PDB file of C-alpha atoms in Angstrom:
ATOM      1  CA  MET W  12      27.457 -16.566 -13.254  1.00 91.00           C
ATOM      2  CA  LYS W  13      25.183 -14.873 -11.010  1.00 96.00           C
ATOM      3  CA  ASN W  14      22.468 -12.344 -11.544  1.00 98.00           C
ATOM      4  CA  VAL W  15      22.404  -9.512  -9.055  1.00 98.00           C
ATOM      5  CA  LEU W  16      19.843  -7.352  -8.155  1.00 98.00           C
ATOM      6  CA  ILE W  17      20.715  -4.034  -5.916  1.00 98.00           C
ATOM      7  CA  THR W  18      18.323  -1.445  -4.653  1.00 97.00           C
ATOM      8  CA  GLY W  19      19.762   1.579  -3.017  1.00 95.00           C
ATOM      9  CA  ALA W  20      22.766   1.595  -5.467  1.00 95.00           C
ATOM     10  CA  THR W  21      23.243   5.305  -5.235  1.00 92.00           C
ATOM     11  CA  GLY W  22      23.958   5.295  -2.036  1.00 90.00           C
ATOM     12  CA  MET W  23      27.203   4.921   0.008  1.00 88.00           C
ATOM     13  CA  ILE W  24      27.347   1.304   0.510  1.00 94.00           C
ATOM     14  CA  GLY W  25      25.064   0.190  -2.656  1.00 96.00           C
ATOM     15  CA  GLY W  26      27.486   2.142  -4.653  1.00 95.00           C
ATOM     16  CA  ILE W  27      30.550   0.271  -3.717  1.00 96.00           C
ATOM     17  CA  VAL W  28      28.332  -3.232  -3.848  1.00 97.00           C
ATOM     18  CA  LEU W  29      27.554  -2.282  -7.544  1.00 97.00           C
ATOM     19  CA  ARG W  30      31.192  -1.378  -8.239  1.00 96.00           C
ATOM     20  CA  GLU W  31      32.347  -4.916  -6.823  1.00 97.00           C
ATOM     21  CA  CYS W  32      29.477  -6.729  -8.867  1.00 97.00           C
ATOM     22  CA  LEU W  33      30.434  -5.012 -12.229  1.00 97.00           C
ATOM     23  CA  ALA W  34      34.241  -5.783 -11.765  1.00 96.00           C
ATOM     24  CA  HIS W  35      33.839  -9.598 -10.632  1.00 96.00           C
ATOM     25  CA  SER W  36      34.081 -12.259 -13.263  1.00 95.00           C
ATOM     26  CA  GLU W  37      31.528 -14.602 -11.338  1.00 96.00           C
ATOM     27  CA  VAL W  38      28.900 -11.909 -11.663  1.00 97.00           C
ATOM     28  CA  GLY W  39      26.851 -12.082 -15.062  1.00 97.00           C
ATOM     29  CA  SER W  40      24.469  -9.284 -14.816  1.00 97.00           C
ATOM     30  CA  VAL W  41      23.529  -6.545 -12.524  1.00 98.00           C
ATOM     31  CA  THR W  42      19.966  -4.809 -12.235  1.00 98.00           C
ATOM     32  CA  ILE W  43      19.695  -1.939 -10.110  1.00 98.00           C
ATOM     33  CA  ILE W  44      16.363  -0.297  -9.107  1.00 98.00           C
ATOM     34  CA  VAL W  45      17.026   3.660  -8.636  1.00 96.00           C
ATOM     35  CA  ARG W  46      14.951   6.812  -8.534  1.00 93.00           C
ATOM     36  CA  ARG W  47      17.607   8.838 -10.423  1.00 91.00           C
ATOM     37  CA  SER W  48      20.168   7.675 -12.763  1.00 92.00           C
ATOM     38  CA  THR W  49      23.502   6.689 -11.720  1.00 90.00           C
ATOM     39  CA  GLY W  50      25.121   7.764 -15.120  1.00 90.00           C
ATOM     40  CA  GLN W  51      27.052   4.528 -15.397  1.00 90.00           C
ATOM     41  CA  HIS W  52      27.010   2.466 -18.577  1.00 93.00           C
ATOM     42  CA  HIS W  53      28.491  -0.996 -18.413  1.00 94.00           C
ATOM     43  CA  PRO W  54      27.707  -4.251 -20.501  1.00 96.00           C
ATOM     44  CA  LYS W  55      26.719  -6.089 -17.367  1.00 96.00           C
ATOM     45  CA  LEU W  56      24.362  -3.186 -15.982  1.00 97.00           C
ATOM     46  CA  THR W  57      20.819  -2.705 -16.524  1.00 97.00           C
ATOM     47  CA  GLU W  58      19.387   0.446 -14.858  1.00 97.00           C
ATOM     48  CA  ILE W  59      15.720   0.720 -14.128  1.00 97.00           C
ATOM     49  CA  LEU W  60      14.162   3.937 -12.921  1.00 97.00           C
ATOM     50  CA  HIS W  61      11.475   3.431 -10.361  1.00 97.00           C
ATOM     51  CA  ASP W  62       9.892   5.982  -8.004  1.00 93.00           C
ATOM     52  CA  ASP W  63       7.502   3.638  -5.794  1.00 95.00           C
ATOM     53  CA  PHE W  64       9.373   1.339  -3.496  1.00 96.00           C
ATOM     54  CA  THR W  65       6.238   0.053  -2.117  1.00 96.00           C
ATOM     55  CA  ASP W  66       4.991  -1.353  -5.234  1.00 97.00           C
ATOM     56  CA  TYR W  67       7.139  -3.033  -7.645  1.00 97.00           C
ATOM     57  CA  SER W  68       4.237  -4.581  -9.761  1.00 96.00           C
ATOM     58  CA  LYS W  69       5.249  -2.371 -12.960  1.00 96.00           C
ATOM     59  CA  ILE W  70       8.620  -3.892 -12.942  1.00 97.00           C
ATOM     60  CA  ALA W  71       7.947  -7.418 -11.656  1.00 97.00           C
ATOM     61  CA  ASP W  72       9.772  -8.864 -14.640  1.00 97.00           C
ATOM     62  CA  HIS W  73      13.129  -7.712 -13.307  1.00 97.00           C
ATOM     63  CA  PHE W  74      12.772 -10.007 -10.145  1.00 98.00           C
ATOM     64  CA  LYS W  75      12.965 -13.162 -12.234  1.00 97.00           C
ATOM     65  CA  ASN W  76      16.042 -15.274 -12.016  1.00 97.00           C
ATOM     66  CA  VAL W  77      17.889 -13.430  -9.549  1.00 98.00           C
ATOM     67  CA  ASP W  78      20.414 -15.275  -7.629  1.00 98.00           C
ATOM     68  CA  VAL W  79      21.607 -12.546  -5.117  1.00 98.00           C
ATOM     69  CA  ALA W  80      19.562  -9.623  -4.029  1.00 98.00           C
ATOM     70  CA  GLN W  81      21.355  -6.646  -2.234  1.00 98.00           C
ATOM     71  CA  PHE W  82      19.372  -4.357  -0.219  1.00 98.00           C
ATOM     72  CA  CYS W  83      21.084  -1.266   0.576  1.00 97.00           C
ATOM     73  CA  ILE W  84      18.424   1.439   1.179  1.00 94.00           C
ATOM     74  CA  GLY W  85      18.470   3.226   4.312  1.00 83.00           C
ATOM     75  CA  VAL W  86      17.969   6.530   6.062  1.00 78.00           C
ATOM     76  CA  TYR W  87      19.583   8.132   9.190  1.00 69.00           C
ATOM     77  CA  THR W  88      17.579   8.550  12.423  1.00 69.00           C
ATOM     78  CA  GLY W  89      16.489  12.172  12.363  1.00 68.00           C
ATOM     79  CA  GLN W  90      16.883  12.757   8.791  1.00 75.00           C
ATOM     80  CA  VAL W  91      13.215  12.316   7.965  1.00 82.00           C
ATOM     81  CA  PRO W  92       9.940  12.484   9.860  1.00 86.00           C
ATOM     82  CA  ARG W  93       8.997   9.259  11.983  1.00 88.00           C
ATOM     83  CA  ASP W  94       6.371   8.134   9.615  1.00 89.00           C
ATOM     84  CA  GLN W  95       8.562   8.298   6.708  1.00 91.00           C
ATOM     85  CA  PHE W  96      11.426   6.500   8.544  1.00 90.00           C
ATOM     86  CA  ARG W  97       9.115   3.590   9.197  1.00 93.00           C
ATOM     87  CA  VAL W  98       8.038   3.534   5.406  1.00 94.00           C
ATOM     88  CA  ILE W  99      11.490   3.380   4.131  1.00 94.00           C
ATOM     89  CA  THR W 100      12.964   1.009   6.879  1.00 94.00           C
ATOM     90  CA  VAL W 101      10.117  -1.213   7.040  1.00 96.00           C
ATOM     91  CA  ASP W 102       7.629  -0.893   4.065  1.00 97.00           C
ATOM     92  CA  PHE W 103      10.178  -0.700   1.623  1.00 96.00           C
ATOM     93  CA  THR W 104      11.992  -3.809   2.907  1.00 97.00           C
ATOM     94  CA  ALA W 105       8.629  -5.849   2.894  1.00 97.00           C
ATOM     95  CA  ALA W 106       7.578  -4.700  -0.624  1.00 97.00           C
ATOM     96  CA  PHE W 107      11.044  -5.564  -2.236  1.00 98.00           C
ATOM     97  CA  ALA W 108      11.093  -9.013  -0.359  1.00 97.00           C
ATOM     98  CA  ASP W 109       7.700  -9.913  -1.545  1.00 97.00           C
ATOM     99  CA  MET W 110       8.413  -9.325  -4.953  1.00 98.00           C
ATOM    100  CA  LEU W 111      11.431 -11.228  -4.842  1.00 98.00           C
ATOM    101  CA  LYS W 112       9.780 -14.111  -3.128  1.00 98.00           C
ATOM    102  CA  GLN W 113       7.129 -14.534  -5.922  1.00 97.00           C
ATOM    103  CA  HIS W 114       9.833 -14.600  -8.704  1.00 98.00           C
ATOM    104  CA  SER W 115      13.015 -15.858  -7.142  1.00 98.00           C
ATOM    105  CA  PRO W 116      12.437 -17.755  -3.994  1.00 98.00           C
ATOM    106  CA  GLN W 117      15.675 -19.093  -3.779  1.00 97.00           C
ATOM    107  CA  ALA W 118      17.699 -16.089  -4.123  1.00 98.00           C
ATOM    108  CA  THR W 119      20.211 -15.051  -1.464  1.00 98.00           C
ATOM    109  CA  PHE W 120      19.108 -11.934   0.139  1.00 98.00           C
ATOM    110  CA  CYS W 121      21.629  -9.631   1.850  1.00 98.00           C
ATOM    111  CA  PHE W 122      20.048  -6.964   4.086  1.00 98.00           C
ATOM    112  CA  LEU W 123      21.602  -3.662   5.560  1.00 97.00           C
ATOM    113  CA  SER W 124      20.348  -3.242   8.936  1.00 96.00           C
ATOM    114  CA  GLY W 125      22.062  -1.889  11.770  1.00 93.00           C
ATOM    115  CA  GLN W 126      23.445  -2.353  15.419  1.00 92.00           C
ATOM    116  CA  GLY W 127      21.212  -2.465  17.867  1.00 92.00           C
ATOM    117  CA  ALA W 128      18.361  -3.662  15.892  1.00 93.00           C
ATOM    118  CA  ASP W 129      15.606  -5.343  18.185  1.00 92.00           C
ATOM    119  CA  GLN W 130      13.723  -8.277  16.941  1.00 95.00           C
ATOM    120  CA  THR W 131      11.346  -8.381  19.660  1.00 93.00           C
ATOM    121  CA  GLU W 132      10.071  -5.091  18.213  1.00 93.00           C
ATOM    122  CA  SER W 133       9.584  -3.773  21.630  1.00 91.00           C
ATOM    123  CA  SER W 134      12.430  -1.123  21.957  1.00 92.00           C
ATOM    124  CA  ARG W 135      11.507   2.595  22.290  1.00 92.00           C
ATOM    125  CA  LEU W 136      14.204   3.281  20.275  1.00 90.00           C
ATOM    126  CA  MET W 137      12.584   3.905  16.470  1.00 90.00           C
ATOM    127  CA  PHE W 138      15.886   2.986  14.916  1.00 88.00           C
ATOM    128  CA  ALA W 139      16.062  -0.404  16.888  1.00 92.00           C
ATOM    129  CA  LYS W 140      12.496  -1.212  16.677  1.00 95.00           C
ATOM    130  CA  ASP W 141      11.806  -0.475  12.717  1.00 94.00           C
ATOM    131  CA  LYS W 142      15.173  -2.244  11.709  1.00 95.00           C
ATOM    132  CA  GLY W 143      13.828  -5.254  14.016  1.00 96.00           C
ATOM    133  CA  ILE W 144      10.593  -5.377  12.312  1.00 96.00           C
ATOM    134  CA  ALA W 145      12.296  -5.150   8.979  1.00 96.00           C
ATOM    135  CA  GLU W 146      14.452  -8.076   9.688  1.00 97.00           C
ATOM    136  CA  ASN W 147      11.442 -10.168  10.948  1.00 97.00           C
ATOM    137  CA  ALA W 148       9.548  -9.426   7.919  1.00 95.00           C
ATOM    138  CA  LEU W 149      12.332 -10.696   5.744  1.00 96.00           C
ATOM    139  CA  LEU W 150      13.559 -13.747   7.899  1.00 96.00           C
ATOM    140  CA  ARG W 151       9.724 -14.590   7.395  1.00 96.00           C
ATOM    141  CA  GLN W 152      10.057 -15.132   3.580  1.00 96.00           C
ATOM    142  CA  ALA W 153      12.577 -17.991   4.266  1.00 95.00           C
ATOM    143  CA  PHE W 154      14.681 -17.286   0.926  1.00 98.00           C
ATOM    144  CA  GLY W 155      17.151 -19.728  -0.309  1.00 97.00           C
ATOM    145  CA  ALA W 156      19.834 -17.650   2.290  1.00 98.00           C
ATOM    146  CA  THR W 157      19.434 -14.642   4.350  1.00 98.00           C
ATOM    147  CA  TYR W 158      22.311 -12.432   5.670  1.00 98.00           C
ATOM    148  CA  ILE W 159      21.287  -9.547   7.916  1.00 98.00           C
ATOM    149  CA  PHE W 160      24.351  -6.953   8.355  1.00 98.00           C
ATOM    150  CA  ARG W 161      24.349  -4.776  11.658  1.00 97.00           C
ATOM    151  CA  PRO W 162      27.274  -2.667  11.058  1.00 95.00           C
ATOM    152  CA  ALA W 163      28.265  -0.081  14.003  1.00 87.00           C
ATOM    153  CA  TYR W 164      29.208   3.478  12.911  1.00 81.00           C
ATOM    154  CA  ILE W 165      29.928   3.275   9.069  1.00 83.00           C
ATOM    155  CA  TYR W 166      33.114   5.411   8.434  1.00 77.00           C
ATOM    156  CA  PRO W 167      32.560   6.841   4.804  1.00 73.00           C
ATOM    157  CA  VAL W 168      35.960   6.391   2.902  1.00 58.00           C
ATOM    158  CA  THR W 169      34.790   8.654  -0.035  1.00 64.00           C
ATOM    159  CA  PRO W 170      34.254  12.127   1.430  1.00 61.00           C
ATOM    160  CA  ARG W 171      30.563  13.400   1.498  1.00 54.00           C
ATOM    161  CA  LYS W 172      28.090  15.794   3.151  1.00 62.00           C
ATOM    162  CA  GLU W 173      27.791  14.436   6.664  1.00 52.00           C
ATOM    163  CA  PRO W 174      23.743  14.387   7.534  1.00 56.00           C
ATOM    164  CA  SER W 175      24.221  15.740  11.029  1.00 56.00           C
ATOM    165  CA  PHE W 176      26.661  17.337  13.416  1.00 53.00           C
ATOM    166  CA  THR W 177      26.873  13.939  15.078  1.00 60.00           C
ATOM    167  CA  TYR W 178      28.303  12.296  12.093  1.00 55.00           C
ATOM    168  CA  ARG W 179      30.545  15.187  11.303  1.00 62.00           C
ATOM    169  CA  LEU W 180      32.144  14.346  14.631  1.00 57.00           C
ATOM    170  CA  MET W 181      32.029  10.473  14.428  1.00 56.00           C
ATOM    171  CA  ARG W 182      34.030  11.249  11.119  1.00 53.00           C
ATOM    172  CA  SER W 183      36.684  13.231  12.748  1.00 59.00           C
ATOM    173  CA  LEU W 184      36.852  10.996  15.924  1.00 56.00           C
ATOM    174  CA  TYR W 185      37.104   7.807  13.496  1.00 56.00           C
ATOM    175  CA  PRO W 186      40.935   6.925  13.786  1.00 57.00           C
ATOM    176  CA  LEU W 187      40.723   7.188  17.749  1.00 58.00           C
ATOM    177  CA  LEU W 188      37.562   5.254  17.789  1.00 57.00           C
ATOM    178  CA  LYS W 189      38.891   2.686  15.397  1.00 64.00           C
ATOM    179  CA  ALA W 190      42.187   2.459  17.729  1.00 59.00           C
ATOM    180  CA  ILE W 191      40.373   2.166  21.122  1.00 66.00           C
ATOM    181  CA  TYR W 192      36.632   0.728  20.416  1.00 52.00           C
ATOM    182  CA  PRO W 193      37.000  -1.296  17.101  1.00 63.00           C
ATOM    183  CA  GLN W 194      33.736  -3.072  17.697  1.00 66.00           C
ATOM    184  CA  GLY W 195      32.128   0.313  17.400  1.00 66.00           C
ATOM    185  CA  ALA W 196      33.089   1.243  13.901  1.00 80.00           C
ATOM    186  CA  ILE W 197      33.560  -0.145  10.323  1.00 89.00           C
ATOM    187  CA  SER W 198      34.550   1.372   6.803  1.00 88.00           C
ATOM    188  CA  SER W 199      32.045   1.594   4.250  1.00 90.00           C
ATOM    189  CA  GLU W 200      34.502  -0.114   1.947  1.00 94.00           C
ATOM    190  CA  ARG W 201      34.965  -2.913   4.425  1.00 95.00           C
ATOM    191  CA  LEU W 202      31.214  -3.450   4.845  1.00 96.00           C
ATOM    192  CA  ALA W 203      30.119  -3.058   1.294  1.00 97.00           C
ATOM    193  CA  LYS W 204      32.641  -5.744   0.242  1.00 97.00           C
ATOM    194  CA  ALA W 205      31.553  -8.014   3.042  1.00 97.00           C
ATOM    195  CA  MET W 206      28.127  -7.597   1.711  1.00 98.00           C
ATOM    196  CA  PHE W 207      29.109  -8.482  -1.899  1.00 98.00           C
ATOM    197  CA  LYS W 208      31.242 -11.505  -0.695  1.00 97.00           C
ATOM    198  CA  ALA W 209      28.389 -13.107   1.287  1.00 97.00           C
ATOM    199  CA  GLY W 210      26.209 -12.820  -1.630  1.00 97.00           C
ATOM    200  CA  LEU W 211      28.367 -14.816  -3.589  1.00 97.00           C
ATOM    201  CA  TYR W 212      29.950 -17.223  -1.326  1.00 97.00           C
ATOM    202  CA  GLY W 213      27.774 -17.090   1.672  1.00 96.00           C
ATOM    203  CA  ALA W 214      28.498 -16.433   5.614  1.00 96.00           C
ATOM    204  CA  ASP W 215      28.608 -18.616   8.348  1.00 95.00           C
ATOM    205  CA  LYS W 216      25.517 -17.032  10.452  1.00 96.00           C
ATOM    206  CA  THR W 217      22.394 -15.186   9.505  1.00 97.00           C
ATOM    207  CA  ILE W 218      22.915 -12.190  11.573  1.00 97.00           C
ATOM    208  CA  LEU W 219      26.338 -10.459  11.252  1.00 98.00           C
ATOM    209  CA  GLU W 220      27.012  -8.053  13.806  1.00 96.00           C
ATOM    210  CA  ASN W 221      30.121  -5.640  13.238  1.00 93.00           C
ATOM    211  CA  GLU W 222      32.621  -7.935  14.068  1.00 93.00           C
ATOM    212  CA  ASP W 223      31.371 -10.872  12.190  1.00 95.00           C
ATOM    213  CA  ILE W 224      31.112  -8.433   9.373  1.00 96.00           C
ATOM    214  CA  LYS W 225      34.817  -7.607   9.413  1.00 90.00           C
ATOM    215  CA  ALA W 226      35.646 -11.413   9.650  1.00 90.00           C
ATOM    216  CA  VAL W 227      33.547 -11.940   5.981  1.00 89.00           C
TER     217      VAL W 227
END
């Protein structure tokens, strides 16, 4: 029975990962770290309300005996100012990984990154550079296993308020994109289920691009 720790459980992907964990017989417990309550109640579920994702010292005990960590926090380019994007993308990841390494060094870590992440850290694109920095910080921790997911456009299966005109357009064009350029898109369900499965059973590579994620 696996003990799973999830951050980002109120988001599009993290919410599906949480659902899969609660339903699966091989998951014994699920701890989620959230700013606001999900409103869910389940015998397996422990919900930790926490408001500083750069400092987990007050809730360090919840990082002990973790078998699988699912890091699903993310923010869209343009949704927040540049400095805040760096904090959410890089600092949140590093702080979470540091605390997990202290208390569960052999855990499996599944990280939601994005297509185009640049591990040379030299890209002029904010998203690519910061995701690359976050990936490198995570890999340096050398957990028991690390799986980095780099999806392309994520189609939200559950309707939502889209963050920008571009995403509204992408949603409407998804059937066409899926048909003519399948490597350019993936559904939220397929991505989340791949992260969940990799956490439990592993994957054949550390960095999973869009088509690798579909194969999982």
